[in-house]
mmCIF file of C-alpha atoms in Angstrom:
data_model
loop_
_atom_site.group_PDB
_atom_site.id
_atom_site.type_symbol
_atom_site.label_atom_id
_atom_site.label_comp_id
_atom_site.label_asym_id
_atom_site.label_seq_id
_atom_site.Cartn_x
_atom_site.Cartn_y
_atom_site.Cartn_z
ATOM 1 C CA MET M 1 26.369 -22.253 -61.968
ATOM 2 C CA GLN M 2 26.567 -19.525 -59.262
ATOM 3 C CA LYS M 3 29.561 -19.915 -56.941
ATOM 4 C CA ARG M 4 28.769 -20.993 -53.373
ATOM 5 C CA ARG M 5 28.942 -18.231 -50.765
ATOM 6 C CA SER M 6 31.826 -17.792 -48.354
ATOM 7 C CA SER M 7 31.918 -20.352 -45.561
ATOM 8 C CA ARG M 8 31.776 -17.560 -43.091
ATOM 9 C CA VAL M 9 28.172 -16.999 -44.037
ATOM 10 C CA VAL M 10 26.589 -20.080 -42.916
ATOM 11 C CA GLN M 11 22.832 -19.197 -42.642
ATOM 12 C CA ILE M 12 20.648 -17.001 -44.608
ATOM 13 C CA VAL M 13 18.284 -16.433 -41.840
ATOM 14 C CA LYS M 14 18.883 -15.979 -38.013
ATOM 15 C CA LYS M 15 17.083 -17.568 -35.107
ATOM 16 C CA ASN M 16 14.685 -14.623 -34.861
ATOM 17 C CA GLY M 17 13.541 -14.869 -38.352
ATOM 18 C CA ARG M 18 15.341 -11.881 -39.680
ATOM 19 C CA LEU M 19 17.227 -11.982 -42.847
ATOM 20 C CA ASN M 20 20.981 -12.008 -42.472
ATOM 21 C CA ILE M 21 21.860 -9.806 -45.419
ATOM 22 C CA VAL M 22 25.556 -8.772 -45.700
ATOM 23 C CA GLY M 23 25.901 -5.109 -46.511
ATOM 24 C CA VAL M 24 22.303 -4.171 -45.751
ATOM 25 C CA GLY M 25 23.447 -0.735 -44.591
ATOM 26 C CA LYS M 26 24.531 0.149 -48.130
ATOM 27 C CA TRP M 27 21.029 0.446 -49.303
ATOM 28 C CA TYR M 28 19.042 1.184 -46.256
ATOM 29 C CA SER M 29 19.534 3.438 -43.294
ATOM 30 C CA PHE M 30 17.309 3.543 -40.241
ATOM 31 C CA TRP M 31 18.011 7.323 -39.853
ATOM 32 C CA ARG M 32 15.851 7.616 -43.123
ATOM 33 C CA ASP M 33 13.000 5.907 -41.331
ATOM 34 C CA PRO M 34 13.088 7.491 -37.901
ATOM 35 C CA TYR M 35 9.602 6.274 -36.922
ATOM 36 C CA HIS M 36 10.458 2.624 -37.505
ATOM 37 C CA LEU M 37 13.770 3.154 -35.662
ATOM 38 C CA LEU M 38 12.019 4.607 -32.550
ATOM 39 C CA LEU M 39 9.632 1.816 -32.464
ATOM 40 C CA THR M 40 12.212 -1.037 -32.749
ATOM 41 C CA VAL M 41 15.245 0.351 -30.876
ATOM 42 C CA PRO M 42 15.582 -1.078 -27.323
ATOM 43 C CA TRP M 43 14.104 1.061 -24.465
ATOM 44 C CA THR M 44 17.683 2.226 -23.508
ATOM 45 C CA GLY M 45 18.244 3.351 -26.981
ATOM 46 C CA PHE M 46 14.915 5.102 -27.303
ATOM 47 C CA LEU M 47 15.345 6.963 -23.967
ATOM 48 C CA ALA M 48 18.864 7.957 -25.107
ATOM 49 C CA ILE M 49 17.623 9.309 -28.384
ATOM 50 C CA VAL M 50 14.881 11.303 -26.525
ATOM 51 C CA ALA M 51 17.234 12.696 -23.921
ATOM 52 C CA LEU M 52 19.822 13.604 -26.679
ATOM 53 C CA GLY M 53 17.074 15.395 -28.758
ATOM 54 C CA TYR M 54 15.953 17.221 -25.557
ATOM 55 C CA MET M 55 19.380 18.452 -24.597
ATOM 56 C CA VAL M 56 20.331 19.440 -28.212
ATOM 57 C CA GLY M 57 17.149 21.257 -28.679
ATOM 58 C CA ASN M 58 17.382 23.289 -25.409
ATOM 59 C CA ALA M 59 21.168 24.016 -26.252
ATOM 60 C CA LEU M 60 20.252 25.345 -29.690
ATOM 61 C CA PHE M 61 17.575 27.688 -28.234
ATOM 62 C CA ALA M 62 20.041 28.785 -25.476
ATOM 63 C CA LEU M 63 22.531 29.820 -28.183
ATOM 64 C CA ALA M 64 19.610 31.649 -29.927
ATOM 65 C CA TYR M 65 18.722 33.488 -26.775
ATOM 66 C CA LEU M 66 22.417 34.635 -26.391
ATOM 67 C CA LEU M 67 22.384 36.276 -29.798
ATOM 68 C CA GLU M 68 20.618 39.295 -28.293
ATOM 69 C CA THR M 69 22.190 40.839 -25.165
ATOM 70 C CA ASN M 70 19.822 41.096 -22.131
ATOM 71 C CA SER M 71 17.042 39.279 -23.810
ATOM 72 C CA ILE M 72 16.301 37.364 -20.627
ATOM 73 C CA ALA M 73 15.550 39.207 -17.308
ATOM 74 C CA ASN M 74 17.527 38.246 -14.295
ATOM 75 C CA ALA M 75 19.909 36.087 -16.414
ATOM 76 C CA ARG M 76 23.728 36.818 -16.369
ATOM 77 C CA PRO M 77 24.721 38.474 -19.589
ATOM 78 C CA GLY M 78 26.191 36.006 -22.092
ATOM 79 C CA ASN M 79 25.911 33.116 -19.587
ATOM 80 C CA PHE M 80 25.035 29.882 -21.478
ATOM 81 C CA PHE M 81 23.828 27.944 -18.521
ATOM 82 C CA ASP M 82 21.295 30.590 -17.563
ATOM 83 C CA ALA M 83 20.040 30.715 -21.081
ATOM 84 C CA PHE M 84 19.908 26.884 -21.259
ATOM 85 C CA PHE M 85 17.890 26.543 -17.931
ATOM 86 C CA PHE M 86 15.548 29.263 -19.141
ATOM 87 C CA SER M 87 15.035 27.359 -22.309
ATOM 88 C CA ILE M 88 14.260 24.116 -20.321
ATOM 89 C CA GLN M 89 11.646 26.061 -18.286
ATOM 90 C CA THR M 90 10.088 27.431 -21.511
ATOM 91 C CA MET M 91 10.042 24.211 -23.407
ATOM 92 C CA ALA M 92 8.523 22.273 -20.326
ATOM 93 C CA SER M 93 6.071 25.133 -19.578
ATOM 94 C CA ILE M 94 7.442 25.425 -16.046
ATOM 95 C CA GLY M 95 7.709 29.203 -15.800
ATOM 96 C CA TYR M 96 9.287 29.701 -12.328
ATOM 97 C CA GLY M 97 9.230 33.482 -12.921
ATOM 98 C CA ALA M 98 12.754 34.243 -11.823
ATOM 99 C CA MET M 99 13.761 34.606 -15.514
ATOM 100 C CA TYR M 100 11.471 35.968 -18.193
ATOM 101 C CA PRO M 101 11.723 37.248 -21.700
ATOM 102 C CA GLN M 102 11.979 41.147 -21.917
ATOM 103 C CA THR M 103 12.534 41.735 -25.560
ATOM 104 C CA LEU M 104 10.411 41.299 -28.645
ATOM 105 C CA TYR M 105 13.204 38.918 -29.959
ATOM 106 C CA ALA M 106 13.060 36.779 -26.873
ATOM 107 C CA ASN M 107 9.245 36.583 -26.729
ATOM 108 C CA ILE M 108 9.225 35.425 -30.365
ATOM 109 C CA LEU M 109 11.742 32.651 -29.553
ATOM 110 C CA VAL M 110 9.663 31.750 -26.460
ATOM 111 C CA ALA M 111 6.494 31.427 -28.652
ATOM 112 C CA ILE M 112 8.316 29.208 -31.057
ATOM 113 C CA GLU M 113 10.070 27.043 -28.414
ATOM 114 C CA SER M 114 6.645 26.652 -26.551
ATOM 115 C CA LEU M 115 5.006 25.446 -29.755
ATOM 116 C CA LEU M 116 7.862 23.046 -30.411
ATOM 117 C CA GLY M 117 7.767 21.779 -26.881
ATOM 118 C CA LEU M 118 4.066 20.958 -27.068
ATOM 119 C CA ILE M 119 4.644 19.160 -30.297
ATOM 120 C CA GLY M 120 7.626 17.235 -28.985
ATOM 121 C CA LEU M 121 5.809 16.289 -25.836
ATOM 122 C CA ALA M 122 2.858 14.845 -27.908
ATOM 123 C CA MET M 123 5.197 12.987 -30.230
ATOM 124 C CA GLY M 124 7.224 11.546 -27.396
ATOM 125 C CA THR M 125 3.971 10.458 -25.504
ATOM 126 C CA GLY M 126 2.553 8.908 -28.665
ATOM 127 C CA LEU M 127 5.737 6.990 -29.440
ATOM 128 C CA ALA M 128 6.115 5.677 -25.857
ATOM 129 C CA PHE M 129 2.463 4.695 -26.036
ATOM 130 C CA ALA M 130 3.005 2.919 -29.402
ATOM 131 C CA ARG M 131 5.956 0.973 -27.970
ATOM 132 C CA LEU M 132 4.138 -0.133 -24.774
ATOM 133 C CA SER M 133 1.007 -1.049 -26.698
ATOM 134 C CA GLN M 134 2.752 -3.321 -29.142
ATOM 135 C CA PRO M 135 1.231 -6.812 -28.733
ATOM 136 C CA THR M 136 3.819 -9.529 -27.829
ATOM 137 C CA ALA M 137 3.770 -13.249 -27.682
ATOM 138 C CA ARG M 138 5.230 -15.079 -24.710
ATOM 139 C CA VAL M 139 5.585 -18.318 -26.746
ATOM 140 C CA ILE M 140 8.523 -20.759 -26.484
ATOM 141 C CA PHE M 141 9.642 -23.476 -29.047
ATOM 142 C CA SER M 142 11.440 -26.589 -28.308
ATOM 143 C CA ARG M 143 15.263 -26.127 -28.913
ATOM 144 C CA VAL M 144 15.223 -28.995 -31.401
ATOM 145 C CA ALA M 145 12.893 -30.649 -33.885
ATOM 146 C CA VAL M 146 12.598 -34.323 -34.257
ATOM 147 C CA ILE M 147 11.829 -36.939 -36.918
ATOM 148 C CA THR M 148 10.232 -40.139 -35.548
ATOM 149 C CA SER M 149 7.797 -42.658 -36.691
ATOM 150 C CA TYR M 150 4.109 -41.832 -36.026
ATOM 151 C CA ASN M 151 1.521 -44.233 -37.198
ATOM 152 C CA GLY M 152 4.079 -45.907 -39.311
ATOM 153 C CA VAL M 153 4.999 -42.752 -41.208
ATOM 154 C CA PRO M 154 8.200 -40.579 -40.543
ATOM 155 C CA THR M 155 6.890 -37.361 -38.975
ATOM 156 C CA LEU M 156 8.703 -34.034 -38.304
ATOM 157 C CA MET M 157 7.700 -32.820 -34.831
ATOM 158 C CA PHE M 158 8.438 -29.793 -32.577
ATOM 159 C CA ARG M 159 6.808 -28.229 -29.486
ATOM 160 C CA THR M 160 5.484 -24.891 -28.738
ATOM 161 C CA ALA M 161 3.956 -23.525 -25.447
ATOM 162 C CA ASN M 162 2.255 -20.537 -24.177
ATOM 163 C CA LYS M 163 4.292 -19.003 -21.208
ATOM 164 C CA ARG M 164 1.449 -16.682 -20.188
ATOM 165 C CA GLY M 165 -1.501 -17.660 -17.942
ATOM 166 C CA ASN M 166 -4.074 -16.522 -20.604
ATOM 167 C CA GLN M 167 -5.060 -18.165 -23.879
ATOM 168 C CA ILE M 168 -4.157 -17.448 -27.490
ATOM 169 C CA LEU M 169 -7.477 -17.696 -29.521
ATOM 170 C CA GLU M 170 -7.672 -19.120 -32.958
ATOM 171 C CA ALA M 171 -3.994 -19.910 -32.994
ATOM 172 C CA GLU M 172 -2.543 -21.053 -36.304
ATOM 173 C CA LEU M 173 0.780 -22.648 -37.058
ATOM 174 C CA ARG M 174 2.366 -22.287 -40.569
ATOM 175 C CA VAL M 175 5.508 -24.268 -41.248
ATOM 176 C CA ARG M 176 7.717 -23.800 -44.276
ATOM 177 C CA LEU M 177 10.861 -25.398 -45.675
ATOM 178 C CA ALA M 178 13.485 -22.971 -47.099
ATOM 179 C CA LYS M 179 16.263 -24.484 -49.076
ATOM 180 C CA ASP M 180 18.860 -23.791 -51.796
ATOM 181 C CA GLU M 181 18.158 -25.081 -55.309
ATOM 182 C CA VAL M 182 19.725 -25.055 -58.740
ATOM 183 C CA ASN M 183 17.205 -25.410 -61.626
ATOM 184 C CA ALA M 184 17.755 -27.198 -64.891
ATOM 185 C CA GLU M 185 19.199 -23.957 -66.443
ATOM 186 C CA GLY M 186 21.802 -23.906 -63.666
ATOM 187 C CA HIS M 187 20.378 -20.912 -61.860
ATOM 188 C CA PHE M 188 20.699 -20.667 -58.098
ATOM 189 C CA MET M 189 17.619 -19.648 -56.040
ATOM 190 C CA ARG M 190 16.225 -19.970 -52.523
ATOM 191 C CA ARG M 191 12.928 -21.919 -52.639
ATOM 192 C CA VAL M 192 10.330 -21.983 -49.946
ATOM 193 C CA TYR M 193 7.903 -24.803 -49.674
ATOM 194 C CA ASP M 194 4.765 -25.290 -47.423
ATOM 195 C CA LEU M 195 4.756 -28.181 -44.921
ATOM 196 C CA GLN M 196 1.297 -29.439 -44.089
ATOM 197 C CA LEU M 197 0.605 -30.158 -40.452
ATOM 198 C CA ILE M 198 -1.769 -32.805 -39.077
ATOM 199 C CA ARG M 199 -3.387 -30.017 -37.027
ATOM 200 C CA SER M 200 -2.288 -26.498 -37.907
ATOM 201 C CA GLN M 201 -5.094 -24.695 -35.931
ATOM 202 C CA ASN M 202 -5.895 -24.618 -32.243
ATOM 203 C CA PRO M 203 -9.148 -22.767 -31.031
ATOM 204 C CA SER M 204 -7.683 -22.149 -27.627
ATOM 205 C CA PHE M 205 -3.796 -22.344 -27.283
ATOM 206 C CA ALA M 206 -3.100 -22.221 -23.558
ATOM 207 C CA LEU M 207 -0.592 -25.011 -22.600
ATOM 208 C CA SER M 208 1.543 -27.079 -24.865
ATOM 209 C CA TRP M 209 1.161 -27.965 -28.612
ATOM 210 C CA THR M 210 3.136 -30.508 -30.562
ATOM 211 C CA ALA M 211 3.139 -29.768 -34.296
ATOM 212 C CA MET M 212 3.519 -32.917 -36.558
ATOM 213 C CA HIS M 213 4.173 -32.931 -40.340
ATOM 214 C CA PRO M 214 3.998 -36.442 -41.997
ATOM 215 C CA ILE M 215 6.926 -36.984 -44.319
ATOM 216 C CA ASP M 216 5.135 -38.831 -47.190
ATOM 217 C CA LYS M 217 5.585 -38.852 -50.842
ATOM 218 C CA SER M 218 3.660 -35.424 -51.066
ATOM 219 C CA SER M 219 6.059 -33.757 -48.547
ATOM 220 C CA PRO M 220 8.928 -31.588 -49.653
ATOM 221 C CA LEU M 221 10.986 -33.511 -47.017
ATOM 222 C CA TYR M 222 10.318 -36.891 -48.639
ATOM 223 C CA GLY M 223 13.774 -38.407 -49.364
ATOM 224 C CA SER M 224 15.832 -35.936 -47.388
ATOM 225 C CA THR M 225 18.616 -36.894 -44.964
ATOM 226 C CA LEU M 226 20.627 -34.891 -42.520
ATOM 227 C CA GLU M 227 23.332 -34.583 -45.121
ATOM 228 C CA THR M 228 21.169 -33.259 -48.026
ATOM 229 C CA LEU M 229 19.440 -30.771 -45.552
ATOM 230 C CA ALA M 230 22.774 -29.474 -44.439
ATOM 231 C CA GLN M 231 24.137 -29.298 -48.133
ATOM 232 C CA GLU M 232 20.988 -27.313 -49.145
ATOM 233 C CA GLU M 233 21.202 -25.036 -46.156
ATOM 234 C CA SER M 234 17.661 -26.034 -45.323
ATOM 235 C CA SER M 235 15.691 -24.129 -42.656
ATOM 236 C CA ILE M 236 12.347 -24.916 -41.127
ATOM 237 C CA ILE M 237 10.536 -21.634 -40.540
ATOM 238 C CA ILE M 238 7.836 -21.547 -38.001
ATOM 239 C CA THR M 239 5.268 -18.816 -37.726
ATOM 240 C CA LEU M 240 2.543 -18.860 -34.991
ATOM 241 C CA MET M 241 -0.358 -16.372 -35.062
ATOM 242 C CA GLY M 242 -3.338 -15.867 -32.956
ATOM 243 C CA ILE M 243 -5.527 -13.432 -30.888
ATOM 244 C CA ASP M 244 -4.373 -12.567 -27.357
ATOM 245 C CA GLU M 245 -7.570 -12.891 -25.238
ATOM 246 C CA THR M 246 -6.321 -10.286 -22.750
ATOM 247 C CA VAL M 247 -5.732 -7.393 -25.219
ATOM 248 C CA SER M 248 -7.898 -8.811 -28.203
ATOM 249 C CA GLN M 249 -4.982 -8.017 -30.603
ATOM 250 C CA THR M 250 -3.227 -10.254 -33.062
ATOM 251 C CA ILE M 251 0.062 -11.562 -31.829
ATOM 252 C CA TYR M 252 2.724 -13.782 -33.585
ATOM 253 C CA ALA M 253 5.854 -15.688 -32.906
ATOM 254 C CA ARG M 254 8.617 -16.985 -35.050
ATOM 255 C CA TYR M 255 11.165 -19.614 -34.760
ATOM 256 C CA ILE M 256 13.631 -21.334 -37.253
ATOM 257 C CA TYR M 257 15.222 -24.832 -37.163
ATOM 258 C CA VAL M 258 18.306 -25.321 -39.192
ATOM 259 C CA ALA M 259 19.538 -28.794 -40.385
ATOM 260 C CA SER M 260 21.715 -29.293 -37.081
ATOM 261 C CA ASP M 261 18.592 -28.637 -34.963
ATOM 262 C CA ILE M 262 16.691 -31.637 -36.457
ATOM 263 C CA LEU M 263 17.327 -34.855 -34.642
ATOM 264 C CA TRP M 264 16.473 -38.092 -36.538
ATOM 265 C CA ASN M 265 15.053 -41.214 -34.836
ATOM 266 C CA MET M 266 14.383 -39.301 -31.582
ATOM 267 C CA ARG M 267 11.175 -38.386 -29.883
ATOM 268 C CA PHE M 268 10.085 -35.916 -27.183
ATOM 269 C CA VAL M 269 9.781 -36.857 -23.643
ATOM 270 C CA ASP M 270 6.194 -36.788 -22.485
ATOM 271 C CA ILE M 271 5.475 -33.823 -20.318
ATOM 272 C CA ILE M 272 2.018 -34.718 -19.368
ATOM 273 C CA LEU M 273 2.303 -36.616 -16.057
ATOM 274 C CA ARG M 274 -0.150 -37.866 -13.393
ATOM 275 C CA SER M 275 0.235 -37.204 -9.773
ATOM 276 C CA SER M 276 -0.388 -39.694 -6.998
ATOM 277 C CA ASN M 277 -4.068 -38.690 -6.641
ATOM 278 C CA GLY M 278 -4.633 -39.144 -10.320
ATOM 279 C CA ASP M 279 -4.517 -35.533 -11.380
ATOM 280 C CA ARG M 280 -2.736 -34.708 -14.586
ATOM 281 C CA TYR M 281 -0.105 -31.945 -14.736
ATOM 282 C CA LEU M 282 2.502 -30.579 -17.234
ATOM 283 C CA ASP M 283 6.184 -30.576 -16.378
ATOM 284 C CA TYR M 284 7.844 -27.980 -18.341
ATOM 285 C CA SER M 285 11.190 -28.830 -17.126
ATOM 286 C CA ARG M 286 11.150 -31.759 -19.575
ATOM 287 C CA PHE M 287 9.964 -29.538 -22.444
ATOM 288 C CA HIS M 288 13.120 -29.739 -24.564
ATOM 289 C CA ASP M 289 14.137 -33.245 -23.621
ATOM 290 C CA VAL M 290 14.282 -36.009 -26.154
ATOM 291 C CA ILE M 291 15.052 -39.747 -26.066
ATOM 292 C CA PRO M 292 15.707 -42.350 -28.927
ATOM 293 C CA SER M 293 12.586 -43.642 -30.484
#
């Protein structure tokens, strides 16, 4: 039987759904996949990488211009900063006219740098547009899930809500249970089971949605307790997918409940209230609140 992992590694997955793999950098490097890096790094990191590449590129061309004396008209001989700012004017196609190439060598460098500048501008614009056009979901999930009786059957419940003012069309919730198991041969593995919901699809998800999974004899959670879920390092993995009506693109959201996030014999506080004039409204300040069932 495989030894248990160190107590310092409590969860296999994080709250955002990404795998928490120790030593992942030993077999994968983001620098070997620069396109993915530039799409996933925060905006501050993206702008820093672009600025660094811009400065380094101009510095290298400035050094190349200095290899030939007097290659740039009206520039101080051997002055790095004059060559550097001439490179910036060339790469950005500014062309003030105060400095200009006056040798064949300098004109060849200007032609190469102008071409690379156009390519860099096109790539930078494309990357920025790709980052801005990535569809995102403004969906929240209740901080906890509960197990309470519904129609006489213990039922796993959690809430989700659309924070935007638009609708998510053909929204679909998929719920899975991941837990550690040891088979009859003594081999350890991480198994994933589907949890069937009473209603897993919503044609127009605009407000709040309470997902319910009945824990009957066909449920992978049947017979589970808080202790067994914690011992098996169980996780409830939630995936929500749908079409954003504003941009007509598929969006998704993920969330994970671990054993300590599941409250037994509790239920959610009702957030659909009625005003004094009879109108119904949703009170999202009670979205995460639970009470004993």
